[in-house]
mmCIF file of C-alpha atoms in Angstrom:
data_model
loop_
_atom_site.group_PDB
_atom_site.id
_atom_site.type_symbol
_atom_site.label_atom_id
_atom_site.label_comp_id
_atom_site.label_asym_id
_atom_site.label_seq_id
_atom_site.Cartn_x
_atom_site.Cartn_y
_atom_site.Cartn_z
ATOM 1 C CA UNK A 44 103.184 30.528 11.364
ATOM 2 C CA UNK A 45 104.612 30.566 7.854
ATOM 3 C CA UNK A 46 103.618 27.755 5.482
ATOM 4 C CA UNK A 47 107.245 26.793 4.998
ATOM 5 C CA UNK A 48 107.254 25.717 8.650
ATOM 6 C CA UNK A 49 104.720 22.946 8.023
ATOM 7 C CA UNK A 50 104.761 22.179 4.288
ATOM 8 C CA UNK A 51 107.861 20.275 3.173
ATOM 9 C CA UNK A 52 107.342 21.325 -0.447
ATOM 10 C CA UNK A 53 108.199 24.857 0.671
ATOM 11 C CA UNK A 54 110.351 24.095 3.712
ATOM 12 C CA UNK A 55 114.106 24.249 4.053
ATOM 13 C CA UNK A 56 116.455 22.844 6.667
ATOM 14 C CA UNK A 57 117.160 26.305 8.009
ATOM 15 C CA UNK A 58 113.537 26.452 9.114
ATOM 16 C CA UNK A 59 112.807 22.854 10.106
ATOM 17 C CA UNK A 60 115.817 22.535 12.434
ATOM 18 C CA UNK A 61 114.409 25.326 14.573
ATOM 19 C CA UNK A 62 111.298 23.365 15.511
ATOM 20 C CA UNK A 63 110.209 20.159 17.186
ATOM 21 C CA UNK A 64 107.409 18.413 15.291
ATOM 22 C CA UNK A 65 104.687 16.405 17.008
ATOM 23 C CA UNK A 66 103.186 14.584 14.006
ATOM 24 C CA UNK A 67 104.089 13.956 10.364
ATOM 25 C CA UNK A 68 101.332 14.025 7.738
ATOM 26 C CA UNK A 69 101.738 11.986 4.553
ATOM 27 C CA UNK A 70 99.323 12.844 1.717
ATOM 28 C CA UNK A 71 98.833 9.901 -0.634
ATOM 29 C CA UNK A 72 97.014 9.950 -3.947
ATOM 30 C CA UNK A 73 97.308 8.444 -7.410
ATOM 31 C CA UNK A 74 98.124 9.258 -11.020
ATOM 32 C CA UNK A 75 94.937 8.718 -13.025
ATOM 33 C CA UNK A 76 92.373 10.495 -15.214
ATOM 34 C CA UNK A 77 89.601 12.366 -13.426
ATOM 35 C CA UNK A 78 86.771 12.690 -15.919
ATOM 36 C CA UNK A 79 87.575 15.224 -18.663
ATOM 37 C CA UNK A 80 87.892 18.332 -16.495
ATOM 38 C CA UNK A 81 90.204 17.621 -13.552
ATOM 39 C CA UNK A 82 93.985 17.058 -13.415
ATOM 40 C CA UNK A 83 95.485 13.574 -13.373
ATOM 41 C CA UNK A 84 96.980 14.362 -9.961
ATOM 42 C CA UNK A 85 93.705 15.437 -8.365
ATOM 43 C CA UNK A 86 93.988 12.858 -5.563
ATOM 44 C CA UNK A 87 97.516 14.020 -4.741
ATOM 45 C CA UNK A 88 96.697 17.719 -4.961
ATOM 46 C CA UNK A 89 93.635 17.555 -2.745
ATOM 47 C CA UNK A 90 95.132 15.263 -0.091
ATOM 48 C CA UNK A 91 98.104 17.634 0.117
ATOM 49 C CA UNK A 92 95.953 20.781 0.308
ATOM 50 C CA UNK A 93 93.750 19.280 3.006
ATOM 51 C CA UNK A 94 96.809 18.143 4.969
ATOM 52 C CA UNK A 95 98.431 21.573 4.750
ATOM 53 C CA UNK A 96 95.281 23.294 5.993
ATOM 54 C CA UNK A 97 94.898 20.704 8.748
ATOM 55 C CA UNK A 98 98.474 21.312 9.902
ATOM 56 C CA UNK A 99 97.889 25.064 9.981
ATOM 57 C CA UNK A 100 94.602 24.818 11.877
ATOM 58 C CA UNK A 101 95.960 22.219 14.310
ATOM 59 C CA UNK A 102 98.724 24.641 15.267
ATOM 60 C CA UNK A 103 96.527 27.738 15.407
ATOM 61 C CA UNK A 104 93.782 26.117 17.485
ATOM 62 C CA UNK A 105 95.593 23.460 19.494
ATOM 63 C CA UNK A 106 99.327 24.188 19.394
ATOM 64 C CA UNK A 107 100.097 20.934 17.569
ATOM 65 C CA UNK A 108 103.059 21.286 15.217
ATOM 66 C CA UNK A 109 102.935 19.043 12.157
ATOM 67 C CA UNK A 110 104.984 18.643 9.015
ATOM 68 C CA UNK A 111 103.265 17.754 5.740
ATOM 69 C CA UNK A 112 105.336 15.550 3.453
ATOM 70 C CA UNK A 113 105.131 15.845 -0.355
ATOM 71 C CA UNK A 114 102.235 13.770 -1.704
ATOM 72 C CA UNK A 115 102.878 10.231 -2.906
ATOM 73 C CA UNK A 116 101.653 9.839 -6.489
ATOM 74 C CA UNK A 117 101.728 6.023 -6.628
ATOM 75 C CA UNK A 118 98.148 4.750 -6.318
ATOM 76 C CA UNK A 119 96.569 1.328 -6.721
ATOM 77 C CA UNK A 120 94.323 1.104 -9.780
ATOM 78 C CA UNK A 121 91.405 -1.083 -10.810
ATOM 79 C CA UNK A 122 91.454 -3.297 -13.889
ATOM 80 C CA UNK A 123 90.785 -1.200 -16.963
ATOM 81 C CA UNK A 124 92.293 1.976 -15.550
ATOM 82 C CA UNK A 125 95.822 1.142 -16.596
ATOM 83 C CA UNK A 126 94.564 0.982 -20.191
ATOM 84 C CA UNK A 127 94.103 4.757 -20.074
ATOM 85 C CA UNK A 128 97.104 6.876 -21.149
ATOM 86 C CA UNK A 129 99.431 7.966 -18.341
ATOM 87 C CA UNK A 130 97.446 6.147 -15.636
ATOM 88 C CA UNK A 131 99.991 4.507 -13.349
ATOM 89 C CA UNK A 132 99.221 1.423 -11.281
ATOM 90 C CA UNK A 133 101.444 0.982 -8.226
ATOM 91 C CA UNK A 134 101.557 -2.579 -6.923
ATOM 92 C CA UNK A 135 101.103 -3.496 -3.285
ATOM 93 C CA UNK A 136 104.841 -4.152 -3.017
ATOM 94 C CA UNK A 137 105.641 -0.716 -4.421
ATOM 95 C CA UNK A 138 103.346 1.055 -1.996
ATOM 96 C CA UNK A 139 104.614 -1.037 0.899
ATOM 97 C CA UNK A 140 108.209 -0.178 0.017
ATOM 98 C CA UNK A 141 107.424 3.538 -0.114
ATOM 99 C CA UNK A 142 105.636 3.481 3.240
ATOM 100 C CA UNK A 143 108.258 1.244 4.852
ATOM 101 C CA UNK A 144 111.143 3.452 3.763
ATOM 102 C CA UNK A 145 109.284 6.571 4.888
ATOM 103 C CA UNK A 146 108.568 5.113 8.326
ATOM 104 C CA UNK A 147 112.130 3.805 8.702
ATOM 105 C CA UNK A 148 113.557 7.233 7.903
ATOM 106 C CA UNK A 149 111.200 9.108 10.197
ATOM 107 C CA UNK A 150 111.702 6.630 13.043
ATOM 108 C CA UNK A 151 115.471 6.945 12.728
ATOM 109 C CA UNK A 152 115.101 10.727 12.983
ATOM 110 C CA UNK A 153 113.116 10.456 16.208
ATOM 111 C CA UNK A 154 109.570 10.935 14.969
ATOM 112 C CA UNK A 155 106.918 8.645 16.417
ATOM 113 C CA UNK A 156 103.589 9.612 14.811
ATOM 114 C CA UNK A 157 102.497 9.495 11.180
ATOM 115 C CA UNK A 158 99.070 10.209 9.697
ATOM 116 C CA UNK A 159 98.365 9.134 6.115
ATOM 117 C CA UNK A 160 95.926 11.561 4.487
ATOM 118 C CA UNK A 161 94.582 9.347 1.728
ATOM 119 C CA UNK A 162 92.962 10.885 -1.315
ATOM 120 C CA UNK A 163 92.491 7.788 -3.475
ATOM 121 C CA UNK A 164 89.803 5.200 -2.774
ATOM 122 C CA UNK A 165 91.829 2.417 -4.375
ATOM 123 C CA UNK A 166 94.583 2.669 -1.762
ATOM 124 C CA UNK A 167 94.476 0.366 1.241
ATOM 125 C CA UNK A 168 97.241 0.528 3.847
ATOM 126 C CA UNK A 169 95.840 -1.595 6.672
ATOM 127 C CA UNK A 170 98.018 -4.688 6.252
ATOM 128 C CA UNK A 171 101.110 -2.547 5.708
ATOM 129 C CA UNK A 172 100.325 -0.628 8.886
ATOM 130 C CA UNK A 173 99.908 -3.863 10.838
ATOM 131 C CA UNK A 174 103.295 -5.101 9.626
ATOM 132 C CA UNK A 175 104.968 -1.792 10.473
ATOM 133 C CA UNK A 176 103.412 -1.696 13.930
ATOM 134 C CA UNK A 177 105.201 -4.986 14.603
ATOM 135 C CA UNK A 178 108.519 -3.775 13.195
ATOM 136 C CA UNK A 179 108.238 -0.382 14.942
ATOM 137 C CA UNK A 180 106.116 -0.934 18.060
ATOM 138 C CA UNK A 181 106.813 2.572 19.373
ATOM 139 C CA UNK A 182 105.710 4.234 16.125
ATOM 140 C CA UNK A 183 102.022 5.144 15.691
ATOM 141 C CA UNK A 184 100.558 5.169 12.186
ATOM 142 C CA UNK A 185 97.002 6.343 11.518
ATOM 143 C CA UNK A 186 95.206 6.643 8.208
ATOM 144 C CA UNK A 187 92.024 8.313 7.010
ATOM 145 C CA UNK A 188 90.437 9.202 3.693
ATOM 146 C CA UNK A 189 89.937 12.953 3.720
ATOM 147 C CA UNK A 190 86.645 12.788 1.819
ATOM 148 C CA UNK A 191 85.135 10.646 4.586
ATOM 149 C CA UNK A 192 86.014 13.012 7.433
ATOM 150 C CA UNK A 193 82.710 14.893 7.088
ATOM 151 C CA UNK A 194 79.273 13.726 5.845
ATOM 152 C CA UNK A 195 79.160 14.577 2.134
ATOM 153 C CA UNK A 196 75.359 14.454 2.077
ATOM 154 C CA UNK A 197 75.220 17.590 4.218
ATOM 155 C CA UNK A 198 77.292 19.614 1.771
ATOM 156 C CA UNK A 199 76.508 18.373 -1.738
ATOM 157 C CA UNK A 200 73.412 17.838 -3.863
ATOM 158 C CA UNK A 201 74.634 14.919 -5.974
ATOM 159 C CA UNK A 202 77.772 13.310 -4.535
ATOM 160 C CA UNK A 203 79.256 10.458 -6.525
ATOM 161 C CA UNK A 204 82.342 8.314 -6.493
ATOM 162 C CA UNK A 205 85.097 9.704 -8.705
ATOM 163 C CA UNK A 206 85.694 13.172 -10.212
ATOM 164 C CA UNK A 207 82.225 13.996 -8.938
ATOM 165 C CA UNK A 208 80.620 17.009 -7.316
ATOM 166 C CA UNK A 209 82.753 16.499 -4.190
ATOM 167 C CA UNK A 210 86.207 16.364 -5.747
ATOM 168 C CA UNK A 211 85.335 18.985 -8.346
ATOM 169 C CA UNK A 212 83.989 21.448 -5.788
ATOM 170 C CA UNK A 213 86.979 21.072 -3.493
ATOM 171 C CA UNK A 214 89.338 21.497 -6.441
ATOM 172 C CA UNK A 215 87.386 24.607 -7.472
ATOM 173 C CA UNK A 216 87.960 25.947 -3.965
ATOM 174 C CA UNK A 217 91.703 25.329 -3.910
ATOM 175 C CA UNK A 218 92.642 25.596 -7.594
ATOM 176 C CA UNK A 219 89.839 27.028 -9.758
ATOM 177 C CA UNK A 220 92.325 27.622 -12.564
ATOM 178 C CA UNK A 221 92.770 23.841 -12.947
ATOM 179 C CA UNK A 222 89.067 23.032 -13.343
ATOM 180 C CA UNK A 223 87.355 23.102 -16.743
ATOM 181 C CA UNK A 224 83.816 22.295 -15.689
ATOM 182 C CA UNK A 225 82.378 23.084 -19.130
ATOM 183 C CA UNK A 226 84.435 20.192 -20.524
ATOM 184 C CA UNK A 227 83.262 17.635 -17.958
ATOM 185 C CA UNK A 228 81.430 14.490 -18.958
ATOM 186 C CA UNK A 229 78.261 13.457 -17.075
ATOM 187 C CA UNK A 230 80.133 10.839 -15.054
ATOM 188 C CA UNK A 231 77.504 8.190 -15.623
ATOM 189 C CA UNK A 232 78.666 5.071 -13.835
ATOM 190 C CA UNK A 233 77.386 1.519 -14.104
ATOM 191 C CA UNK A 234 76.901 -0.360 -10.854
ATOM 192 C CA UNK A 235 77.182 -4.083 -10.310
ATOM 193 C CA UNK A 236 74.390 -6.323 -11.561
ATOM 194 C CA UNK A 237 75.051 -8.845 -8.768
ATOM 195 C CA UNK A 238 73.058 -7.925 -5.670
ATOM 196 C CA UNK A 239 75.653 -8.775 -3.008
ATOM 197 C CA UNK A 240 78.320 -6.785 -4.855
ATOM 198 C CA UNK A 241 75.956 -3.863 -5.311
ATOM 199 C CA UNK A 242 75.133 -3.867 -1.598
ATOM 200 C CA UNK A 243 78.785 -4.051 -0.588
ATOM 201 C CA UNK A 244 78.398 -7.382 1.183
ATOM 202 C CA UNK A 245 80.945 -8.927 -1.178
ATOM 203 C CA UNK A 246 83.795 -7.046 -2.820
ATOM 204 C CA UNK A 247 85.845 -7.399 -5.960
ATOM 205 C CA UNK A 248 87.676 -4.781 -8.039
ATOM 206 C CA UNK A 249 85.595 -2.858 -10.521
ATOM 207 C CA UNK A 250 86.644 -3.015 -14.147
ATOM 208 C CA UNK A 251 86.845 0.716 -14.691
ATOM 209 C CA UNK A 252 86.298 0.564 -18.438
ATOM 210 C CA UNK A 253 82.947 -1.127 -17.709
ATOM 211 C CA UNK A 254 81.966 0.861 -14.615
ATOM 212 C CA UNK A 255 82.753 4.190 -16.300
ATOM 213 C CA UNK A 256 83.119 3.624 -20.048
ATOM 214 C CA UNK A 257 82.718 7.200 -21.303
ATOM 215 C CA UNK A 258 84.688 9.761 -19.280
ATOM 216 C CA UNK A 259 86.293 7.857 -16.323
ATOM 217 C CA UNK A 260 84.035 9.675 -13.859
ATOM 218 C CA UNK A 261 81.362 8.278 -11.567
ATOM 219 C CA UNK A 262 79.045 11.032 -10.422
ATOM 220 C CA UNK A 263 77.894 14.118 -12.279
ATOM 221 C CA UNK A 264 80.018 17.173 -11.397
ATOM 222 C CA UNK A 265 77.625 19.688 -12.992
ATOM 223 C CA UNK A 266 76.413 21.153 -9.669
ATOM 224 C CA UNK A 267 79.925 21.740 -8.331
ATOM 225 C CA UNK A 268 80.802 25.136 -6.877
ATOM 226 C CA UNK A 269 83.800 26.580 -5.083
ATOM 227 C CA UNK A 270 81.502 27.614 -2.219
ATOM 228 C CA UNK A 271 80.427 24.012 -1.598
ATOM 229 C CA UNK A 272 84.052 22.945 -1.811
ATOM 230 C CA UNK A 273 85.157 25.480 0.778
ATOM 231 C CA UNK A 274 82.431 24.551 3.244
ATOM 232 C CA UNK A 275 83.277 20.879 2.970
ATOM 233 C CA UNK A 276 87.031 21.396 3.077
ATOM 234 C CA UNK A 277 86.698 23.572 6.179
ATOM 235 C CA UNK A 278 84.670 20.857 7.909
ATOM 236 C CA UNK A 279 87.178 18.166 6.930
ATOM 237 C CA UNK A 280 90.128 20.268 8.092
ATOM 238 C CA UNK A 281 88.455 20.939 11.444
ATOM 239 C CA UNK A 282 87.942 17.201 11.975
ATOM 240 C CA UNK A 283 91.575 16.487 11.179
ATOM 241 C CA UNK A 284 92.763 19.274 13.468
ATOM 242 C CA UNK A 285 90.773 17.851 16.372
ATOM 243 C CA UNK A 286 92.158 14.386 15.672
ATOM 244 C CA UNK A 287 95.714 15.732 15.595
ATOM 245 C CA UNK A 288 95.100 17.419 18.948
ATOM 246 C CA UNK A 289 94.000 14.110 20.452
ATOM 247 C CA UNK A 290 96.658 12.043 18.664
ATOM 248 C CA UNK A 291 99.424 14.244 20.029
ATOM 249 C CA UNK A 292 98.502 13.222 23.568
ATOM 250 C CA UNK A 293 99.037 9.509 22.945
ATOM 251 C CA UNK A 294 102.293 8.193 24.376
ATOM 252 C CA UNK A 295 101.570 4.502 24.933
ATOM 253 C CA UNK A 296 99.221 2.074 23.129
ATOM 254 C CA UNK A 297 97.157 1.741 26.309
ATOM 255 C CA UNK A 298 96.180 5.391 26.022
ATOM 256 C CA UNK A 299 94.276 4.684 22.797
ATOM 257 C CA UNK A 300 91.590 2.753 24.664
ATOM 258 C CA UNK A 301 88.786 3.578 27.037
ATOM 259 C CA UNK A 302 89.260 2.520 30.629
#
């Protein structure tokens, strides 16, 4: 299968009209600095690359035909991030409008399954998905963060939170020419002083200029390698492919639940 059959960035109507697609994948990232060594669009690039590989593997292994949409660059940012040049904060209403219009268009065209491949930890689509499930009860929307699809501790020595060994290694696997590891900062982050916040029992947005005051990273990327990135990406893609196989079989909400 040619990539233009499942990657809308490369696709044309002459190709897409020849096929029936089971599931649409929507990569979603952000526009923000990633330490001093990764591109601003890292979250978009990696969510798209993972989605493209997942679509390919899902077809090769399970016969599931997916289309990967272009990545959405509008991410939700923490306080302090918007102070950084060219970091764009997309409001909840903006993200909701993008997702709503995407779902409305796809539903009108006859599609009934969408998977958001999220690459940015600041994004949260749950309430939007609940609203859309009411407006489009026959349309299934699922969402997962690609970096949580496999246990990072089994693949990395020093995983962090942002522009860390995980993201850097996976970017080195897909696009080594875009990684300048020698220019990276140490990614020293400052955690919360309040115990309940530190333990995750209570949540509030981090002020990014205080949590990561030096290089915008949280987690040292020094041990990153393309080999680690490939192993992890392969594991993540396999998990997605298996999910897409199972998701394809769902026709009614009742089928999502054990009997």
